[in-house]
Short mmCIF file of C-alpha atoms in Angstrom, two decimals:
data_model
loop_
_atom_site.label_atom_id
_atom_site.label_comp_id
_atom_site.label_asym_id
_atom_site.label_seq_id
_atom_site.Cartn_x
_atom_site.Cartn_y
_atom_site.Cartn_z
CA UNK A 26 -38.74 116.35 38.12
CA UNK A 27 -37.43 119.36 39.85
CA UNK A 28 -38.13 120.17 43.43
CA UNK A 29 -37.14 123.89 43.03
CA UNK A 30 -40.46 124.90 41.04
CA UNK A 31 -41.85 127.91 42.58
CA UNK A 32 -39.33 127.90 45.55
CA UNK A 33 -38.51 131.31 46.69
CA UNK A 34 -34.40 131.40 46.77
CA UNK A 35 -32.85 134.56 47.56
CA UNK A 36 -29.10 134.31 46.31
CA UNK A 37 -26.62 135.91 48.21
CA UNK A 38 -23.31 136.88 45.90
CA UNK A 39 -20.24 138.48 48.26
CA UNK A 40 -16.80 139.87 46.72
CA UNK A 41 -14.39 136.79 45.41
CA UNK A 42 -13.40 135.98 42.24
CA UNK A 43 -15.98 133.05 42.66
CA UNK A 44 -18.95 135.17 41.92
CA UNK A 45 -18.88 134.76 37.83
CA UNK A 46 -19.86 131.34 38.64
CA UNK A 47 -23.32 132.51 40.66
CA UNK A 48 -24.41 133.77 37.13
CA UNK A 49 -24.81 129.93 36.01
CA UNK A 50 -25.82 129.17 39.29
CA UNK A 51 -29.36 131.42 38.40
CA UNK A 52 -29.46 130.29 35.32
CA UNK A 53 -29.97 126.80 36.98
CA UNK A 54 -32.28 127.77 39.27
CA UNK A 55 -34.14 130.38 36.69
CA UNK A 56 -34.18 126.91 34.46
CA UNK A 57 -35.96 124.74 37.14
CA UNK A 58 -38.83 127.32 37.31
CA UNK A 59 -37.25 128.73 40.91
CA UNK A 60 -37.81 132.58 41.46
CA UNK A 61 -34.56 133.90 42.60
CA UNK A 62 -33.86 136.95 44.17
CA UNK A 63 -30.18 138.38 44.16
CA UNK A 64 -28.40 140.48 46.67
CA UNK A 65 -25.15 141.72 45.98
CA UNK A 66 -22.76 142.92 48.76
CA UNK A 67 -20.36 146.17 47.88
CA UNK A 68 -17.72 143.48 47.67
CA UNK A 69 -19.41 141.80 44.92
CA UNK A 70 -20.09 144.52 42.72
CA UNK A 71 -16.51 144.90 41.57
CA UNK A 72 -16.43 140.79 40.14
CA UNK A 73 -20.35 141.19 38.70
CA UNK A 74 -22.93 143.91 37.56
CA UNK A 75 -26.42 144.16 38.74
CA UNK A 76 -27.67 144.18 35.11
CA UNK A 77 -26.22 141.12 34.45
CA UNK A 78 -27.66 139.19 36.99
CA UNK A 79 -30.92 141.28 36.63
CA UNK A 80 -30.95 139.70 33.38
CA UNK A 81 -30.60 135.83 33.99
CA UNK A 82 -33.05 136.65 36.85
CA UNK A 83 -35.65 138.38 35.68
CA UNK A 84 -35.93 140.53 39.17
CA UNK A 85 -34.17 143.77 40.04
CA UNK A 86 -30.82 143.10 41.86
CA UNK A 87 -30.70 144.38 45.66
CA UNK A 88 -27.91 145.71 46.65
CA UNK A 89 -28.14 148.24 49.40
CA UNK A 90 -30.15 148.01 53.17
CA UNK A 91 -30.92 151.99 52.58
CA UNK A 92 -32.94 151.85 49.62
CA UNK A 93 -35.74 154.49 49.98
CA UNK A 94 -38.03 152.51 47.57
CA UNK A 95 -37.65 149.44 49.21
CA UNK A 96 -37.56 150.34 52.55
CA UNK A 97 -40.97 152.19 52.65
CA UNK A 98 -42.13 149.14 53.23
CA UNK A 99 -39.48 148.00 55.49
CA UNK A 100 -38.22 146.20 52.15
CA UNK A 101 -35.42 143.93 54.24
CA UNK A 102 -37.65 142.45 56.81
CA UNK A 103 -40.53 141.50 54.18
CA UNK A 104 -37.32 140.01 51.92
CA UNK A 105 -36.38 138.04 54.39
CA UNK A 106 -39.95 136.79 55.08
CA UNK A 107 -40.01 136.22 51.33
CA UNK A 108 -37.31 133.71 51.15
CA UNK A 109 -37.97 129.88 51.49
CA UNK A 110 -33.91 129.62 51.72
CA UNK A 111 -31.31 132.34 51.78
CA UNK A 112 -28.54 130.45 49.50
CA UNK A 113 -24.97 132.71 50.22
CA UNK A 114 -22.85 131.85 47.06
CA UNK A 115 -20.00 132.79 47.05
CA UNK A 116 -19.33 133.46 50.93
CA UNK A 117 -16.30 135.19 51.69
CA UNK A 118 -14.09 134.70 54.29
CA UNK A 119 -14.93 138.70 55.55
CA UNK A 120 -18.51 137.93 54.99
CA UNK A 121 -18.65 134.51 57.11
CA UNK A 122 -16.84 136.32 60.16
CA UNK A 123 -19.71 138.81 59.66
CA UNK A 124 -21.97 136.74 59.86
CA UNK A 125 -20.65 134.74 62.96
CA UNK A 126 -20.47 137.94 64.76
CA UNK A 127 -24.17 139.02 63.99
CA UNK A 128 -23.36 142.07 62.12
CA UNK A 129 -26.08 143.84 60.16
CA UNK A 130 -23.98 146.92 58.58
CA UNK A 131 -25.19 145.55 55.17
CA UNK A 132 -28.06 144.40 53.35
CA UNK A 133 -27.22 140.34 53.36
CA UNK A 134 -26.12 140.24 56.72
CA UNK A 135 -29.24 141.86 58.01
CA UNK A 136 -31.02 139.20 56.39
CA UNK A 137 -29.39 136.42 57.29
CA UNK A 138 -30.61 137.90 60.83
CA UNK A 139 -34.14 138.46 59.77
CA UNK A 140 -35.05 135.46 58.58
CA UNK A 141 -36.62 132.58 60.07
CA UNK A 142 -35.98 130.44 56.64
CA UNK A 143 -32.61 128.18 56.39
CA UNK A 144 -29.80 129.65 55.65
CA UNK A 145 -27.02 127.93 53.31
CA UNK A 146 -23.53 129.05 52.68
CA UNK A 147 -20.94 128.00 50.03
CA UNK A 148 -17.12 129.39 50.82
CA UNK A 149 -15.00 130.79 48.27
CA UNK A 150 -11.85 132.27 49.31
CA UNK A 151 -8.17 131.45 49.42
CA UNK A 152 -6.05 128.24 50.26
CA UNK A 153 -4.46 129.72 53.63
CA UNK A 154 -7.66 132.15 54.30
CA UNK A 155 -10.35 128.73 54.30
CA UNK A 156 -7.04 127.00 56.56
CA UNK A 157 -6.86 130.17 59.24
CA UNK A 158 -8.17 129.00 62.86
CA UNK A 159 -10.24 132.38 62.88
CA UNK A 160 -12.09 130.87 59.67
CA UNK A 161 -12.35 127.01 61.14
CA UNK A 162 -13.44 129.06 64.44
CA UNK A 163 -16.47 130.98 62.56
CA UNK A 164 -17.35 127.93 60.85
CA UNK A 165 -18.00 125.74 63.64
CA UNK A 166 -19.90 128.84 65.15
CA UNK A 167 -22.52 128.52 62.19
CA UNK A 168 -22.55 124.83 62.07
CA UNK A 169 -23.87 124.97 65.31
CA UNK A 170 -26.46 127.49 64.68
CA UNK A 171 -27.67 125.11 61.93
CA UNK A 172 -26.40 127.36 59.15
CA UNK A 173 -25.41 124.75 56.01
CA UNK A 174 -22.08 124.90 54.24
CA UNK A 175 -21.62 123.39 50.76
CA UNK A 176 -18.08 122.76 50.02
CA UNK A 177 -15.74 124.18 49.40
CA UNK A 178 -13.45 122.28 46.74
CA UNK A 179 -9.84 121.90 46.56
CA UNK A 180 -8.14 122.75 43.66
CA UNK A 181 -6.28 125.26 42.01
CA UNK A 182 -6.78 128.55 42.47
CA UNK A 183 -7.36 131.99 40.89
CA UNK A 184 -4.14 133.05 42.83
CA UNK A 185 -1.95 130.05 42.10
CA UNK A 186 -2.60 128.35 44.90
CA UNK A 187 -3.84 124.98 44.90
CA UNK A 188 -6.11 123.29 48.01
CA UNK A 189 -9.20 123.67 49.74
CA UNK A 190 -11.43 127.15 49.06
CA UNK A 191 -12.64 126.86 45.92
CA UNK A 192 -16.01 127.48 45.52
CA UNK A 193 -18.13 124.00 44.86
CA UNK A 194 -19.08 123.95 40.86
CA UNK A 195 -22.76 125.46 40.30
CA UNK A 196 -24.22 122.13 39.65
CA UNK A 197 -23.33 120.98 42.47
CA UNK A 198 -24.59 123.78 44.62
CA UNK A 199 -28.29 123.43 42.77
CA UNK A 200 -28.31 119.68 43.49
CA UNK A 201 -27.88 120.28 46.75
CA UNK A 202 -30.28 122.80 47.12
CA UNK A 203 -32.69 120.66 45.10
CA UNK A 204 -32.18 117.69 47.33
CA UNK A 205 -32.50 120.11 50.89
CA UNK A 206 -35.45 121.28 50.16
CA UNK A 207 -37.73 118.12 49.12
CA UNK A 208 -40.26 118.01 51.35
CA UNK A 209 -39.49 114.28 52.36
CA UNK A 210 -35.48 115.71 53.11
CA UNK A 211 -36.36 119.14 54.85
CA UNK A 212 -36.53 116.80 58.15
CA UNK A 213 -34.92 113.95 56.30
CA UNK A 214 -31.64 115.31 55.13
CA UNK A 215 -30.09 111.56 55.29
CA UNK A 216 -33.05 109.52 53.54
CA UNK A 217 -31.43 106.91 51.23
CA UNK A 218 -28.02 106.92 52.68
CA UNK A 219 -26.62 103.56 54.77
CA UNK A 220 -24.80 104.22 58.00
CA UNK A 221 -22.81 102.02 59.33
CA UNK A 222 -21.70 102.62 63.10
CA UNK A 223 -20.01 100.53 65.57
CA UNK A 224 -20.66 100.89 69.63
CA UNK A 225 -19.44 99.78 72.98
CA UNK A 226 -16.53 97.35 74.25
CA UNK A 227 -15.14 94.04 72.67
CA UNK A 228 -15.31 90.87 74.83
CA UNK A 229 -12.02 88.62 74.17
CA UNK A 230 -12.02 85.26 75.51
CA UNK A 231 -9.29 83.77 78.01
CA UNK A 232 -11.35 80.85 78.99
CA UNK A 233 -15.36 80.55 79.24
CA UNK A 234 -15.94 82.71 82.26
CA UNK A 235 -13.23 85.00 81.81
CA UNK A 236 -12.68 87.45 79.02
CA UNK A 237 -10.13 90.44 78.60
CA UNK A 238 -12.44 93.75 77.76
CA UNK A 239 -12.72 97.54 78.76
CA UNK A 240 -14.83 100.45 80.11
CA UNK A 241 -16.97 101.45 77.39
CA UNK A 242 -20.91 101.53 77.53
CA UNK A 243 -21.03 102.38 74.18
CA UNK A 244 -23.67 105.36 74.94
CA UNK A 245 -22.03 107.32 72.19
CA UNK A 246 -22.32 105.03 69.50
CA UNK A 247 -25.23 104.28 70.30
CA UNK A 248 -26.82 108.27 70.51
CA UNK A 249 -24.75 108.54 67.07
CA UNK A 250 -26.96 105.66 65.81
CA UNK A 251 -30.36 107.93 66.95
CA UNK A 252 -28.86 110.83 65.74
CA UNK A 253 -29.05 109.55 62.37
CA UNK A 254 -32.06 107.64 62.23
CA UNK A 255 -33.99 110.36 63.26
CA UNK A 256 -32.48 111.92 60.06
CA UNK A 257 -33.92 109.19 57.94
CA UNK A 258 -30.45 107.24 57.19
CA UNK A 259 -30.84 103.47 57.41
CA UNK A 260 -28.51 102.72 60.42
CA UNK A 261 -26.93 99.11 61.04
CA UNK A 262 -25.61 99.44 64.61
CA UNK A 263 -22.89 96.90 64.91
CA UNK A 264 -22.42 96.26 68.93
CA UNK A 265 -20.16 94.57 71.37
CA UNK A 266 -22.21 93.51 74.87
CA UNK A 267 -23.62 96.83 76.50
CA UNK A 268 -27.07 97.23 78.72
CA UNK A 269 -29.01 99.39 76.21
CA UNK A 270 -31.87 99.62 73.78
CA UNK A 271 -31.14 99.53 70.09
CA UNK A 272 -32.42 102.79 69.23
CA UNK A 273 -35.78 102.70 67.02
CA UNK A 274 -35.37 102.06 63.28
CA UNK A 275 -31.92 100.72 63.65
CA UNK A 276 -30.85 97.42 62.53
CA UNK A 277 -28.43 96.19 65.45
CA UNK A 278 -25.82 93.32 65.11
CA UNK A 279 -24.51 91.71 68.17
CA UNK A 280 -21.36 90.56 68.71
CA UNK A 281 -18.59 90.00 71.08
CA UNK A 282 -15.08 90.31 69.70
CA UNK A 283 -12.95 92.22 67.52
CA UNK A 284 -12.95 89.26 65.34
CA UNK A 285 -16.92 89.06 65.47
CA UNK A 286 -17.08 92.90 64.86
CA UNK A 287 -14.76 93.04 61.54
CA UNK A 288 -16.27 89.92 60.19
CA UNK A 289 -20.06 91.18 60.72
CA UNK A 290 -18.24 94.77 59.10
CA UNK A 291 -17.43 92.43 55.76
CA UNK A 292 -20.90 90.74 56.04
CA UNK A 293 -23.03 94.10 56.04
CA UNK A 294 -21.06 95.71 53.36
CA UNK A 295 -21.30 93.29 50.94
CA UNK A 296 -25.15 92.99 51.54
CA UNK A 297 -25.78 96.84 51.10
CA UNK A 298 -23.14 99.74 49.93
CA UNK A 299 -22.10 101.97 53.03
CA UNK A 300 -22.25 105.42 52.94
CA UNK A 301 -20.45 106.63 56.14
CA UNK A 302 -18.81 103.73 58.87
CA UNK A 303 -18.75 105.33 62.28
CA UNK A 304 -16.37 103.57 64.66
CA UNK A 305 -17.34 104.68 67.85
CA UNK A 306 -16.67 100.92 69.02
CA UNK A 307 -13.74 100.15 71.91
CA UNK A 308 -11.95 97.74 69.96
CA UNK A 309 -9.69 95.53 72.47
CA UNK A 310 -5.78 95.63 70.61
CA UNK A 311 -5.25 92.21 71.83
CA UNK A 312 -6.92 89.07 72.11
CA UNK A 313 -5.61 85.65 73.78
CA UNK A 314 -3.95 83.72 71.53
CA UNK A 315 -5.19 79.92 72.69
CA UNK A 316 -8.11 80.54 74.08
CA UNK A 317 -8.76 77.65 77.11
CA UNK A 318 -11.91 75.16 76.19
CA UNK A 319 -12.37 74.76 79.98
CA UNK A 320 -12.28 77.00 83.34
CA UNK A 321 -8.68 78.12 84.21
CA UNK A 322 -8.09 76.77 87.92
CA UNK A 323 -5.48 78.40 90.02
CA UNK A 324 -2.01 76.76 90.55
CA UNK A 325 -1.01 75.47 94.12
CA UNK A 326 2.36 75.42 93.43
CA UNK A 327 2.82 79.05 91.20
CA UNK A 328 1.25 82.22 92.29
CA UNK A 329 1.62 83.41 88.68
CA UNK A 330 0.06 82.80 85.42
CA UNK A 331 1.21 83.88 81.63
CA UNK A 332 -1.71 84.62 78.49
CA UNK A 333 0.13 85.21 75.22
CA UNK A 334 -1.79 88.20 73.51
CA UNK A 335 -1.98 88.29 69.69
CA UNK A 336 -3.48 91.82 68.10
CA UNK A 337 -6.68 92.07 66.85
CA UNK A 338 -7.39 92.71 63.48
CA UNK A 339 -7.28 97.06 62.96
CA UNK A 340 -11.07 97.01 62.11
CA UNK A 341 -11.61 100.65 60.78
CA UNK A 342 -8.06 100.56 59.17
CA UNK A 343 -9.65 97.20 57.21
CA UNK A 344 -12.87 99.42 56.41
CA UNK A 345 -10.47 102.01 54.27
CA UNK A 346 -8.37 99.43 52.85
CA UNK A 347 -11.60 97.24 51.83
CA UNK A 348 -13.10 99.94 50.74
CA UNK A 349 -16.16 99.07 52.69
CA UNK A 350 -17.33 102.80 52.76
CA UNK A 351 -17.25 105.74 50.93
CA UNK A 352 -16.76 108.24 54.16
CA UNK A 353 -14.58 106.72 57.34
CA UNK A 354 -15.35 108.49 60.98
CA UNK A 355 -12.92 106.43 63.46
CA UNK A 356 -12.72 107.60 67.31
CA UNK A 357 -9.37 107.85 69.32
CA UNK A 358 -10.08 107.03 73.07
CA UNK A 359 -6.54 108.43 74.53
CA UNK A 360 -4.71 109.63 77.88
CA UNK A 361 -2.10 111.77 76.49
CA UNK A 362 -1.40 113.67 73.54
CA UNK A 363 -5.19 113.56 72.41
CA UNK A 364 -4.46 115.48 69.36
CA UNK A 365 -1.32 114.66 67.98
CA UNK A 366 -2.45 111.00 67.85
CA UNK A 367 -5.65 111.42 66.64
CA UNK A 368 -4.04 113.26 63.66
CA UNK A 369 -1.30 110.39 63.30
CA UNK A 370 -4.09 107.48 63.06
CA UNK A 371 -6.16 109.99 60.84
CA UNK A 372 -2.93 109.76 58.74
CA UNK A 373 -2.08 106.31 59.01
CA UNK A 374 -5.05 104.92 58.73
CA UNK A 375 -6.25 107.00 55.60
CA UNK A 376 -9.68 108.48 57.50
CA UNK A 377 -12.01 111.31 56.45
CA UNK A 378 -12.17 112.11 59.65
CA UNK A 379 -11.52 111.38 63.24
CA UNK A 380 -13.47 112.58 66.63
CA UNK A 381 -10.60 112.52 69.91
CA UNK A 382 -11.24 112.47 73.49
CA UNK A 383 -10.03 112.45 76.71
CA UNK A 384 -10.08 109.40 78.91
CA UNK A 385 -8.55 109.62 81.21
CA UNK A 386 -10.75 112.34 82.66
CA UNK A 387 -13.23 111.28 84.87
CA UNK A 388 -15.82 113.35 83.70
CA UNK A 389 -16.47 112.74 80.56
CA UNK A 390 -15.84 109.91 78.19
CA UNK A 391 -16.06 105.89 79.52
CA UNK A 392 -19.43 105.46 81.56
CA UNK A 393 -20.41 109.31 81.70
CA UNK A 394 -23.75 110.96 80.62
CA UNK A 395 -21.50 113.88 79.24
CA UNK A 396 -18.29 114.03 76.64
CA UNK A 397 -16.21 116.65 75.10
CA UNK A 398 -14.31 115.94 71.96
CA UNK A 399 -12.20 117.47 69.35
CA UNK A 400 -12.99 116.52 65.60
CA UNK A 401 -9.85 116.78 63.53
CA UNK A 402 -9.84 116.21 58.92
CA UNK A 403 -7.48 116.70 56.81
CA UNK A 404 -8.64 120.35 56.36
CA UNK A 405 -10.22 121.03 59.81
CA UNK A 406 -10.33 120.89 63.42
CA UNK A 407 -13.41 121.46 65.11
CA UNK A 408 -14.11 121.43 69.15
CA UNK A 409 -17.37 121.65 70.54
CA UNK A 410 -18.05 122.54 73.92
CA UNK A 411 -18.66 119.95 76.42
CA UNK A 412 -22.47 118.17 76.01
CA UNK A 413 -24.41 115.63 76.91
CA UNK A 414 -23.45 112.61 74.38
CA UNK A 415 -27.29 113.04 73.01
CA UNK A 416 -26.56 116.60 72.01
CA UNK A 417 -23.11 115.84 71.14
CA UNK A 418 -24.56 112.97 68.70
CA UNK A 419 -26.70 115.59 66.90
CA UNK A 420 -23.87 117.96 66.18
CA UNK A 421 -21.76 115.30 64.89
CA UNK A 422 -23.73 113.91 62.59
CA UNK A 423 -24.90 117.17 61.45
CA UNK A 424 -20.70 117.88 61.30
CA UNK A 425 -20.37 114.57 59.36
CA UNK A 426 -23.22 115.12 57.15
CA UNK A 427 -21.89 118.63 55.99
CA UNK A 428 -18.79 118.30 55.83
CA UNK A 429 -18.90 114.80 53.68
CA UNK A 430 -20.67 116.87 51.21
#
């Protein structure tokens, strides 16, 4: 059964090459008993005609603000009361910096800014355009204002290109429509998905009272693990020792070393498919290699004392390799070069993506109410401003969410 019956959709279509495909995108939505309202930009009257689209969807085609008919009524502002969801498809790299900027010199864009209703976007534009910091810039702009991107695809291209920037197939754009605006997803968006996230230090062993370990207190795994609760995911919360509350409808797995953590990582996937592993965890590199059965008493005669360290097991690097989940998030705690490693391990270690911070600063980070991180993909590098790790938690799940889809 469809969930788009009688929904109110007003279909955005700006100039790209992409915008043949919106025609079978209302034909979709026509089919599933949606009404659907088009709005063509200037742009996208030279790829489609307003007849055409007039056609599939049965309602006039609006394609000016100034449109003396229309606007005796103040036609824009009741349009955009109208909608239950503006849907922008495709959205051009022009109209996206447009839109971060809160223009209104056209009919969409003043829309998009009179409407209270959610407002979803799926890009279309070239290889090196979707690539270009000012694009990656604008993005994160609207991810933060809650605006919803849907792809794009990589792939070849109208231009000969081949990557990232194709728009995502018309199918695919109504089943995610369909699916964001159930009633039990419009608050829900992550109901039936498994999240698997890791928090706070690893305890290794050099003797029972002793044990080799570091700063974390695993506050942002552990907001991550709200973050997407409250979004309806079912969230196993796999944690080394750390004074805090499991957040509410979280399953949470203690344990206390790396060898613990990667073990109880093999145990929950096989019990339950995973769709996105978090590892927010402080995973200790090295662990004792004999570990002593009794107290370790000082030496009269030696003022020194030798452990020989082994490494721990690479746990997220074992998540990819396992194929444990189907989207990897790992977390580079560094002092130096915050960046360029985070891209190598994102690299190495065959990630979907990786968040980086700082910490070595003494604000943020280890033991601090407050972080500021830098998310870098394969396609994208994204830097919100300094937050508190509860906000932070929200916009990277929100991040993760999108951009996984």
């Amino acid at each position: 059964m469809t969930l788009l019956k009688g929904k109110k959709v007003l279909l955005g279509i700006t100039g790209g090459i992409a915008a043949y495909k919106s025609i079978e995108l209302v034909r979709l939505l026509k089919k599933a008993e949606a009404h659907v309202q088009v709005v063509l930009t200037k742009g996208a009257l030279a790829f489609v005609t307003p007849m055409t689209l007039q056609a599939v969807s049965g309602l006039p085609v609006r394609t000016s603000l100034l449109d003396p008919e229309a606007e005796a009524g103040m036609g824009h502002i009741e349009l955009a009361k109208w909608a239950d969801v503006i849907l922008i498809a495709p959205a051009s790299a022009d109209f996206i910096a447009r839109q971060t900027a809160g223009m209104a010199d056209d009919l969409l864009t003043t829309l998009c800014l009179a409407t209270e209703s959610p407002v979803l976007i799926a890009p279309a534009m070239n290889q090196a355009m979707w690539k270009h910091p000012a694009t990656q810039t604008n993005l994160r702009t609207l991810l933060e204002r809650k605006v919803h991107t849907i792809g794009p695809d990589s792939g070849a291209q109208a231009c000969g290109d081949v990557g990232y920037g194709r728009m995502s197939e018309p199918l695919d754009i109504y089943n995610y429509l369909n699916n964001f605006l159930s009633p039990s997803k419009e608050l829900q968006p992550l109901a039936g998905q498994h999240w698997v996230i890791t928090a706070g230090p690893t305890m290794e062993a050099i003797d029972p009272v002793r044990f080799i370990s570091n700063h974390s207190s695993g506050k942002m795994g552990y907001t991550l693990a709200d973050a997407a609760a409250k979004l309806g995911a079912k969230v196993t919360l796999i944690s080394g020792p750390v004074s805090l509350t499991a957040p509410d409808n979280t399953h949470k797995i203690d344990i206390l070393s790396a060898l613990d953590m990667l073990a109880a990582c093999k145990n929950v996937s096989q019990k339950s498919p995973i769709d996105v592993f978090i590892g927010a965890a402080a995973v200790a590199d090295f662990r004792v290699e004999e570990v002593a059965t009794q107290k370790m008493k000082k030496q009269k005669d030696t003022d020194d004392m030798q452990l020989n360290l082994v490494k721990n097991p690479d746990i997220i690097a074992n998540v990819v390799s396992e194929s444990m989940a189907k989207f990897v998030v790992g977390f580079a705690a560094e002092t130096q070069n915050v960046i360029a490693y985070a891209q190598e391990k994102l690299a190495k270690k065959g990630l979907d993506l990786i968040v980086a911070n700082d910490v070595s600063r003494k604000d943020i980070g280890f033991n601090q109410d407050q972080n500021e991180v830098t998310v870098v993909g394969k396609d994208t590098t994204w830097s919100p401003d300094k937050a508190d790790k509860t906000q932070l938690a929200d916009l990277l799940v929100n991040f993760i969410m999108q951009y996984k889809n």
